PDB file of C-alpha atoms in Angstrom:
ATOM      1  CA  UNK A   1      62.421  58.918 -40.975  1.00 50.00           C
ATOM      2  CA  UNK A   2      62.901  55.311 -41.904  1.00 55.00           C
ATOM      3  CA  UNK A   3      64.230  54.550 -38.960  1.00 56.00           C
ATOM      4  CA  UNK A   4      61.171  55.803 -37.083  1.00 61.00           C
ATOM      5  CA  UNK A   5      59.097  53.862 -39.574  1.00 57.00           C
ATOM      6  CA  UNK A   6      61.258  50.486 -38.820  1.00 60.00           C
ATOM      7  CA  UNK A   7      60.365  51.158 -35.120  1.00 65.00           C
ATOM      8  CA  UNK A   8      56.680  51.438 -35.591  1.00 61.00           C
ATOM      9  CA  UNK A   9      56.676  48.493 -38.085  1.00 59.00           C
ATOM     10  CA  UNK A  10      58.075  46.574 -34.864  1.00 66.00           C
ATOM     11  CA  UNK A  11      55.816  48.103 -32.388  1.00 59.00           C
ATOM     12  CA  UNK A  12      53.195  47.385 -34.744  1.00 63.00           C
ATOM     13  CA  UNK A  13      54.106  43.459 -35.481  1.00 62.00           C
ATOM     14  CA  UNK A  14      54.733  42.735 -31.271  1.00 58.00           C
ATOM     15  CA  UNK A  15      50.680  44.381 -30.750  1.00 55.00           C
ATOM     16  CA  UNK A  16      49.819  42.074 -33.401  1.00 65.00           C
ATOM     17  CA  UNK A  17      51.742  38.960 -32.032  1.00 57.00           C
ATOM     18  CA  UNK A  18      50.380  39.611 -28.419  1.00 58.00           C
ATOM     19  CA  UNK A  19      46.349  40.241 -29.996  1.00 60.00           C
ATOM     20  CA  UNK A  20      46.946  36.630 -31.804  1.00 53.00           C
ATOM     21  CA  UNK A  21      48.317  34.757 -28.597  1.00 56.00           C
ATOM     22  CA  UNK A  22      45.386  36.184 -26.368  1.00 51.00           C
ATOM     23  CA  UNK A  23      43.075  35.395 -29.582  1.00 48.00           C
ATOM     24  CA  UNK A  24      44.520  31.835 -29.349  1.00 50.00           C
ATOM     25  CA  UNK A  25      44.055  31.523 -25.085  1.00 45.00           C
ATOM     26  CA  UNK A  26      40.658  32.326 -25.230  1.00 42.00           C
ATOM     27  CA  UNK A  27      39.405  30.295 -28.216  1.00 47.00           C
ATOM     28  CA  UNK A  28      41.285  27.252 -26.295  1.00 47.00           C
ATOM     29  CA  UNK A  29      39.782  28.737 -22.830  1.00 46.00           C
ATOM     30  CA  UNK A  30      35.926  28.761 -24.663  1.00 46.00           C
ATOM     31  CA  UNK A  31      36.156  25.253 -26.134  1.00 42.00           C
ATOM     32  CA  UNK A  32      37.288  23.520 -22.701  1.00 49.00           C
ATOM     33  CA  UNK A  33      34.286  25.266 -20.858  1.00 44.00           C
ATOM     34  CA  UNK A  34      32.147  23.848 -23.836  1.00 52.00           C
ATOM     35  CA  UNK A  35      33.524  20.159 -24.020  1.00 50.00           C
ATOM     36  CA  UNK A  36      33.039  20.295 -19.870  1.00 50.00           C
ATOM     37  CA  UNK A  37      29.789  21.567 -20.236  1.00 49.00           C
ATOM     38  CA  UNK A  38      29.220  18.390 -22.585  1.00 49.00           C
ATOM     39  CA  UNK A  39      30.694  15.689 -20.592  1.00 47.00           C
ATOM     40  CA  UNK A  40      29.151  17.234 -17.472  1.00 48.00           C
ATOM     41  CA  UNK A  41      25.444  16.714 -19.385  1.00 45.00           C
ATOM     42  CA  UNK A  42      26.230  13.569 -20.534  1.00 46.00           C
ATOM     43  CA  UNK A  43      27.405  12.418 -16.822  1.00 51.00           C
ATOM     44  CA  UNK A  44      23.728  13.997 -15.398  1.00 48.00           C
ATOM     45  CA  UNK A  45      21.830  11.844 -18.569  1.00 45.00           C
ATOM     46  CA  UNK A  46      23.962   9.032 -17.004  1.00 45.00           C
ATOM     47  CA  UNK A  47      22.828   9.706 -13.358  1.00 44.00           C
ATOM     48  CA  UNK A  48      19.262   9.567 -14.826  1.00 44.00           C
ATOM     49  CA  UNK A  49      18.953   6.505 -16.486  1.00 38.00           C
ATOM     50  CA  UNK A  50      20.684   5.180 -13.541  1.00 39.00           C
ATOM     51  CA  UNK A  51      18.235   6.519 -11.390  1.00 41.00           C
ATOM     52  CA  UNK A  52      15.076   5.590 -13.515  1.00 38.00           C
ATOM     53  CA  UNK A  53      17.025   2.181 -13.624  1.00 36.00           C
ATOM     54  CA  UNK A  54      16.867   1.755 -10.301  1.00 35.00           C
ATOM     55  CA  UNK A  55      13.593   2.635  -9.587  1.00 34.00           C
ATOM     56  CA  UNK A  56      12.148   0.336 -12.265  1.00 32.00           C
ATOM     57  CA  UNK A  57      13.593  -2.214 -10.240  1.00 33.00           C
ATOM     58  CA  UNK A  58      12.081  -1.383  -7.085  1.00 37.00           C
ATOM     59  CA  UNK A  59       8.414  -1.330  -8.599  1.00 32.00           C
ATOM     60  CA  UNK A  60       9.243  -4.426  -9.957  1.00 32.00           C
ATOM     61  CA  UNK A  61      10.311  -6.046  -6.469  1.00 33.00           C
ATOM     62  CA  UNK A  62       6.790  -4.667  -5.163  1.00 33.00           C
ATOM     63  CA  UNK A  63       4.510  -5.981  -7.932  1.00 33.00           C
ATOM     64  CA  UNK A  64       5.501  -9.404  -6.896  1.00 37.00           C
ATOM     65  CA  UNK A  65       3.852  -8.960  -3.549  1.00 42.00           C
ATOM     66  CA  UNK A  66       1.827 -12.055  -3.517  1.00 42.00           C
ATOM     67  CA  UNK A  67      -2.635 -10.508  -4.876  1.00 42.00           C
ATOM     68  CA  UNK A  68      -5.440 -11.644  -2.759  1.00 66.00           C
ATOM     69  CA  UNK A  69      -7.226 -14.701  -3.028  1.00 81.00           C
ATOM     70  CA  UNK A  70     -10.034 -14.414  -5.422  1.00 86.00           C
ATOM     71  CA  UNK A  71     -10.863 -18.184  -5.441  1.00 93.00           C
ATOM     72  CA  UNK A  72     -10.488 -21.088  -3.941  1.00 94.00           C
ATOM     73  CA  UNK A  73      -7.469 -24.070  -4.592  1.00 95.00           C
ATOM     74  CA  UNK A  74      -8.556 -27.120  -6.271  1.00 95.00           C
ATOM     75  CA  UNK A  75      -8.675 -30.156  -4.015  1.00 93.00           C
ATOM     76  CA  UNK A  76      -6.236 -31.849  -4.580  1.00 93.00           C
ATOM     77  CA  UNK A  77      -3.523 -29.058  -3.967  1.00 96.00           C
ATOM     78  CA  UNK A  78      -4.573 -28.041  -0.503  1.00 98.00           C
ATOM     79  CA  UNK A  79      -2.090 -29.646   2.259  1.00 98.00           C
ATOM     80  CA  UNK A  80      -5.752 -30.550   4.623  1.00 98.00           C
ATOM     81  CA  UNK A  81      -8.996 -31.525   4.059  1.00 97.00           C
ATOM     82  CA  UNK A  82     -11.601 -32.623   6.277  1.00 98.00           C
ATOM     83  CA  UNK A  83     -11.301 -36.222   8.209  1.00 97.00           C
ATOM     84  CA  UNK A  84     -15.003 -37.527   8.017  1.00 97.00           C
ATOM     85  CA  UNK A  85     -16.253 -38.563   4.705  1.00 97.00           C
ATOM     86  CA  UNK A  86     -18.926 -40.109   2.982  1.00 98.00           C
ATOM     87  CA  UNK A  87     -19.787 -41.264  -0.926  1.00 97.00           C
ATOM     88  CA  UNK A  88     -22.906 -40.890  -1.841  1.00 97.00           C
ATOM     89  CA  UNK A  89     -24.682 -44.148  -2.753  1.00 97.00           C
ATOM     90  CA  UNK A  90     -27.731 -44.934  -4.874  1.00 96.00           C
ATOM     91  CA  UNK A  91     -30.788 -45.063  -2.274  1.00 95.00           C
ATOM     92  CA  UNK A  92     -29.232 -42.915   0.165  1.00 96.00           C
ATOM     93  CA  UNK A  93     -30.657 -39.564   1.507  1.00 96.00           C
ATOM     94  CA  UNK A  94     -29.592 -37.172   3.917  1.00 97.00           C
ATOM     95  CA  UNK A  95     -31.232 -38.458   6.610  1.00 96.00           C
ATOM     96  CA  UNK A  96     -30.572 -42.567   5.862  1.00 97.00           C
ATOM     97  CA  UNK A  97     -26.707 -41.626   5.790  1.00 97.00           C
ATOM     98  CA  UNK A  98     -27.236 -39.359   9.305  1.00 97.00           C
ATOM     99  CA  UNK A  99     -28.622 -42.412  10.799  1.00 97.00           C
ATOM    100  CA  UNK A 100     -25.843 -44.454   9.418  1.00 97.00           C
ATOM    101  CA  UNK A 101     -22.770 -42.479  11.396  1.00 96.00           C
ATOM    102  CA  UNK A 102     -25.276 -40.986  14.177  1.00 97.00           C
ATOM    103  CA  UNK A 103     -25.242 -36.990  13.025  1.00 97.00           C
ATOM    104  CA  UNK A 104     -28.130 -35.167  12.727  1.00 96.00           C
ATOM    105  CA  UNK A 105     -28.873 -34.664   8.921  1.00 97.00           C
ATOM    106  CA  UNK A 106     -29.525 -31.106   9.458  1.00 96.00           C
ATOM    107  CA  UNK A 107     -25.278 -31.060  10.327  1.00 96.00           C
ATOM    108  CA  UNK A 108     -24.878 -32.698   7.405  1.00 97.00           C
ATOM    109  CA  UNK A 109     -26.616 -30.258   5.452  1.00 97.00           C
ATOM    110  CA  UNK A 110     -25.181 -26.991   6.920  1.00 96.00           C
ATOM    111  CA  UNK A 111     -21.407 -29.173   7.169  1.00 97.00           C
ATOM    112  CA  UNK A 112     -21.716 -29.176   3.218  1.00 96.00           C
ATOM    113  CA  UNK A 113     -23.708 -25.915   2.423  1.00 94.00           C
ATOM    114  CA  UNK A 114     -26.680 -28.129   1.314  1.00 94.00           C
ATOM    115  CA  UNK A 115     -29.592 -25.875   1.288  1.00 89.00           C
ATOM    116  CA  UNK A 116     -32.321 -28.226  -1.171  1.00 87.00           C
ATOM    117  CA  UNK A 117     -31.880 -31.520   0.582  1.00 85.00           C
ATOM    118  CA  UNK A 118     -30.528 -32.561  -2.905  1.00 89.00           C
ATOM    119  CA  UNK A 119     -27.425 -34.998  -3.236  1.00 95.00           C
ATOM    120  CA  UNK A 120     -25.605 -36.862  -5.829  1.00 95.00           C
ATOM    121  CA  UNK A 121     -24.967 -40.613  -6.371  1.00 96.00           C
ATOM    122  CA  UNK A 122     -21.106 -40.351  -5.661  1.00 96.00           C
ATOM    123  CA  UNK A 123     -21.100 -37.551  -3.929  1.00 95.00           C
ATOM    124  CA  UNK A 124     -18.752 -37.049  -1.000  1.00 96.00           C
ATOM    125  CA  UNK A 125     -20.123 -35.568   1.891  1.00 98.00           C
ATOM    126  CA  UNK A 126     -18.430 -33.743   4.816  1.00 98.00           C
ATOM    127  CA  UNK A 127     -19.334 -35.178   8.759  1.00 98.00           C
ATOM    128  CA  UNK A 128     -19.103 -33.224  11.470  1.00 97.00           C
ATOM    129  CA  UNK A 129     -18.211 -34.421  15.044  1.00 95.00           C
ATOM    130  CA  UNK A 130     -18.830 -32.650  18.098  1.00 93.00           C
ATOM    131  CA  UNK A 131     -20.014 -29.834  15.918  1.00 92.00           C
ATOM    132  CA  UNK A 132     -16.987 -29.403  14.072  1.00 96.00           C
ATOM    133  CA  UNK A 133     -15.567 -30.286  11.124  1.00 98.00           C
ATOM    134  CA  UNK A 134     -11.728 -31.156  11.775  1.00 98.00           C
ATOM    135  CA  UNK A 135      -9.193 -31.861   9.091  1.00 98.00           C
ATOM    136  CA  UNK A 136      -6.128 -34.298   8.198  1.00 98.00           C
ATOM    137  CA  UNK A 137      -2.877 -32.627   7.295  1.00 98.00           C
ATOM    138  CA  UNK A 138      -1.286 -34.229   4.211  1.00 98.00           C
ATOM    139  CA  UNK A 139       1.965 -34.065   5.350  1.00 98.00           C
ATOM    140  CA  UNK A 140       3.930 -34.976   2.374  1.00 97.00           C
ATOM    141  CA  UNK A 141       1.731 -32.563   0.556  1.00 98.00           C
ATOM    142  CA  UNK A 142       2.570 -30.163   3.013  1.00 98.00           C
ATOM    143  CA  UNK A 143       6.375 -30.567   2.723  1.00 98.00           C
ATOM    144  CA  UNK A 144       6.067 -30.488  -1.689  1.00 98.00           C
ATOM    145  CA  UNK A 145       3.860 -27.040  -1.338  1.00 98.00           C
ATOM    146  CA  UNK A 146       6.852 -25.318   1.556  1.00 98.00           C
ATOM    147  CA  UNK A 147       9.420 -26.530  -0.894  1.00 98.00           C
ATOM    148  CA  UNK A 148       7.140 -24.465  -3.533  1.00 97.00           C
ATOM    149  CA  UNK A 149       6.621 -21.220  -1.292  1.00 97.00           C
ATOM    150  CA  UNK A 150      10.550 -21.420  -0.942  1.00 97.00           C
ATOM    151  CA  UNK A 151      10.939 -21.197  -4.499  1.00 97.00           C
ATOM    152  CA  UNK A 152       8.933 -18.196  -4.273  1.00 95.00           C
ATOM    153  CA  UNK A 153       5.513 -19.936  -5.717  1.00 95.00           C
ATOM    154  CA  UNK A 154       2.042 -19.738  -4.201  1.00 95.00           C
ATOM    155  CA  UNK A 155       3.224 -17.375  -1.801  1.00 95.00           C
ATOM    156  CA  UNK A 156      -0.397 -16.635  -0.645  1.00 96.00           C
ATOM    157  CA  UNK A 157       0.104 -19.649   1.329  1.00 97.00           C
ATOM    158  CA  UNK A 158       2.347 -17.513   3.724  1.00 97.00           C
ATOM    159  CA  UNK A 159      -0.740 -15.907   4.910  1.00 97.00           C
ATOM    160  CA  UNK A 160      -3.018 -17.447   7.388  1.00 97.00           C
ATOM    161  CA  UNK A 161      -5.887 -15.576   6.041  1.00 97.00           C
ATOM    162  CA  UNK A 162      -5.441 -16.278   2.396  1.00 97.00           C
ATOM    163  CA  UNK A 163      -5.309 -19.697   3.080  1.00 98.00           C
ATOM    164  CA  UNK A 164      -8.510 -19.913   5.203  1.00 98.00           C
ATOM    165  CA  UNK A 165      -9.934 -18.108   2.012  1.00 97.00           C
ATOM    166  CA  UNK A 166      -8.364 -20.670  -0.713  1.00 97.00           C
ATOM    167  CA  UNK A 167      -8.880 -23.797   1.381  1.00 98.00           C
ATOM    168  CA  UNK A 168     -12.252 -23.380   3.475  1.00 97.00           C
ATOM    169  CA  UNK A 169     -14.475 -23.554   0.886  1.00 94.00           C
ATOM    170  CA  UNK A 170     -17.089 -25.538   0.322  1.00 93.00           C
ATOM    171  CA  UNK A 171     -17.077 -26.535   4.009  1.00 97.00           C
ATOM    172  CA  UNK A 172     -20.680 -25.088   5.537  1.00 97.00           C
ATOM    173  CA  UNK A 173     -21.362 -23.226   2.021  1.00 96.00           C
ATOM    174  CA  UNK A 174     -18.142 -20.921   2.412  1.00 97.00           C
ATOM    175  CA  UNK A 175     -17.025 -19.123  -0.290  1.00 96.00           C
ATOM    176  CA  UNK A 176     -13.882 -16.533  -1.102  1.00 94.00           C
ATOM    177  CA  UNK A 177     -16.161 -13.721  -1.245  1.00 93.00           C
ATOM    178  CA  UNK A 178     -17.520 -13.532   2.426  1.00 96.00           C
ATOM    179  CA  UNK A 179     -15.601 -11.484   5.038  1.00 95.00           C
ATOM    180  CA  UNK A 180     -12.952 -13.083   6.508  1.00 96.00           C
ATOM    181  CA  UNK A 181     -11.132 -12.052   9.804  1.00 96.00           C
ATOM    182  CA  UNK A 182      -7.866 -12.808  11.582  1.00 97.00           C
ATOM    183  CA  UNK A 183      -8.940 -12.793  15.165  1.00 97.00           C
ATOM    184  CA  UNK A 184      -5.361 -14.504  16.290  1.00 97.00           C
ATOM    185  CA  UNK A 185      -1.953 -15.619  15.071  1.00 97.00           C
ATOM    186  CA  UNK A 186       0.978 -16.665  17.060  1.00 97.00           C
ATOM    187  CA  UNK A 187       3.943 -17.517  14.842  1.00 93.00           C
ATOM    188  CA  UNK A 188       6.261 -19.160  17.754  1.00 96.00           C
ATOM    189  CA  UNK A 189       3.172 -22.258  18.183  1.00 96.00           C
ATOM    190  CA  UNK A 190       2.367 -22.195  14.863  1.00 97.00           C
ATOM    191  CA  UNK A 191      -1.466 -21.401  14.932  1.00 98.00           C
ATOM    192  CA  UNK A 192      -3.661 -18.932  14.296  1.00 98.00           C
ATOM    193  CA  UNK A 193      -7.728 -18.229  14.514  1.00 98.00           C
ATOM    194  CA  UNK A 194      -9.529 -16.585  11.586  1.00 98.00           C
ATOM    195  CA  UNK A 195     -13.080 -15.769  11.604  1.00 98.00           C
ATOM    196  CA  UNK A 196     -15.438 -16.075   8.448  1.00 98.00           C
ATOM    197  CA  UNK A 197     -19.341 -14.719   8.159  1.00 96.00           C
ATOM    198  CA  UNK A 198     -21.132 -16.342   5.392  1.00 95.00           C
ATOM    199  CA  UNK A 199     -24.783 -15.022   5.144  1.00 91.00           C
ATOM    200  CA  UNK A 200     -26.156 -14.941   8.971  1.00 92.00           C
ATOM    201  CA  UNK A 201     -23.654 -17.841  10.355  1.00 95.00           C
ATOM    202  CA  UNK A 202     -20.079 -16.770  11.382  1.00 97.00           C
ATOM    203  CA  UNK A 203     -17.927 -19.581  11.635  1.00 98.00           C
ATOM    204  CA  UNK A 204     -14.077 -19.960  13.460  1.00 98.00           C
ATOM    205  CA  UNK A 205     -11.141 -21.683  10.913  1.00 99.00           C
ATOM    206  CA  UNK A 206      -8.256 -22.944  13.217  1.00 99.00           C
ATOM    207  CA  UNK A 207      -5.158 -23.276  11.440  1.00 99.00           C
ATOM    208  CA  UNK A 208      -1.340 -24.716  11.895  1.00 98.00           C
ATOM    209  CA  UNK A 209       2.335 -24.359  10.548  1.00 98.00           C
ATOM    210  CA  UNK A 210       3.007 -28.492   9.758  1.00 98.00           C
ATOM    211  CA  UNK A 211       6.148 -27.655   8.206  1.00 98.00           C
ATOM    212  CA  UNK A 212       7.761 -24.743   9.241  1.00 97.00           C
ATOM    213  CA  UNK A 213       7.364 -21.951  11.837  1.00 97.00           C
ATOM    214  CA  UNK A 214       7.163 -18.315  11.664  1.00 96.00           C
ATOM    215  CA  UNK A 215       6.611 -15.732   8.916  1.00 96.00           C
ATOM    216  CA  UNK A 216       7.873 -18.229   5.831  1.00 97.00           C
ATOM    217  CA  UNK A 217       5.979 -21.418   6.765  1.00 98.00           C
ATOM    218  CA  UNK A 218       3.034 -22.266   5.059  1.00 98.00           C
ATOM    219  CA  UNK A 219      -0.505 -22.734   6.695  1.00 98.00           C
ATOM    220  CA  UNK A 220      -3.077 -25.467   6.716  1.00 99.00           C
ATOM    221  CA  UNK A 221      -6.791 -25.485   7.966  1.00 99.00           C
ATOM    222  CA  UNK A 222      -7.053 -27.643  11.554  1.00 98.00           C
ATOM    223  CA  UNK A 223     -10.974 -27.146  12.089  1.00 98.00           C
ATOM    224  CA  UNK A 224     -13.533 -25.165  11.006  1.00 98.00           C
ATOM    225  CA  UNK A 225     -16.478 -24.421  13.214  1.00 97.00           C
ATOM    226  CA  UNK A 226     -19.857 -22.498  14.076  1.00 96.00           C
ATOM    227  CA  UNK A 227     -18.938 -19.489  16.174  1.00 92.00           C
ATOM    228  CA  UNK A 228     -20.253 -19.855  19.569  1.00 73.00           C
TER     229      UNK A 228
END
């Protein structure tokens, strides 16, 4: 009898042993499942700010796409500006200075936007000849603003039409708000044709590369002019 008991006692104690190893494999087996559960999460959360990273980067590279012209450059930081001049002295009128460099006052007026006949001692006026009002390229003013549109500054000036908009005004009464046009552009010459209505009159700008060619040089107003 006691030697059948020592048997089962044995029996008893290898069940037991076996139960606790297989216990052991399994507890071992369900907490690497859960830590690669936990790393795989944390490598997706990594994926997504990665991701959202990314993307905050791109919107940020398209935001700096250069915003439309909403009004016009301050004189003395456009690279042209008409040729024929004239200061307004005391005495003078519209038609005295017409008769002075041979233009019919009535060009004078519409050259300047001048609707009241009303000018200003010290004025300067714009003259057209051969019913057109052409312009002098600064060129060293030219050469500082490319150097700027390098650096990635007034990049509006890459655009022919945004620099007809900026720099026309306040040539025959133009302003940024009327409808501008680009009939033309050819990047290999340089030049390029943009079209302007302002109230009833539609006028042609003619403009030029002066420093650089093709899609990163800067543009400058040639001529403006009634449209034919």
């Amino acid at each position: 009898m006691n030697k059948q008991f020592k048997i089962l006692f044995i029996v008893l104690l290898v069940v037991i042993g076996l139960l606790a190893t297989s216990t052991g494999f399994f507890y071992a087996k369900t907490v690497s499942l859960q830590n690669e559960d936990k790393t795989s999460a944390s490598q997706e959360g990594s994926k997504k700010i990665t991701d959202t990273t990314a993307t905050t980067t791109d919107t940020t590279a398209e935001s700096s796409t250069p915003s439309a012209v909403t009004t016009p450059a301050s004189l003395g930081s456009r690279p042209s500006s008409p040729s024929d001049t004239v200061t307004v002295k005391s005495g003078d009128t519209l038609f005295s200075i017409g008769q002075d460099v041979d233009v019919s006052w009535t060009l004078i007026a519409e050259a300047n936007g001048i609707t009241d006949e009303k000018i200003k001692v010290g004025e300067s006026l714009i003259i057209p000849k051969n019913n057109q009002i052409g312009f002098t390229v600064n060129q060293e003013k030219a050469a500082s603003l490319q150097k700027d549109v390098d650096a990635g500054k007034t990049l509006f000036r890459l655009s022919a039409l945004d620099t007809a908009k900026s720099d026309s005004s306040p040539v025959y009464g133009i302003e940024t708000t009327d409808n501008f046009t680009q009939d033309k552009i050819d990047e290999t010459a340089g030049s390029a044709t943009i079209s302007v209505t302002h109230g009833d009159a539609t006028y042609s700008i003619n403009l030029i590369q002066p420093v650089t060619k093709g899609p990163k040089g800067i543009w400058a107003i040639e001529s403006i002019k009634p449209a034919k």
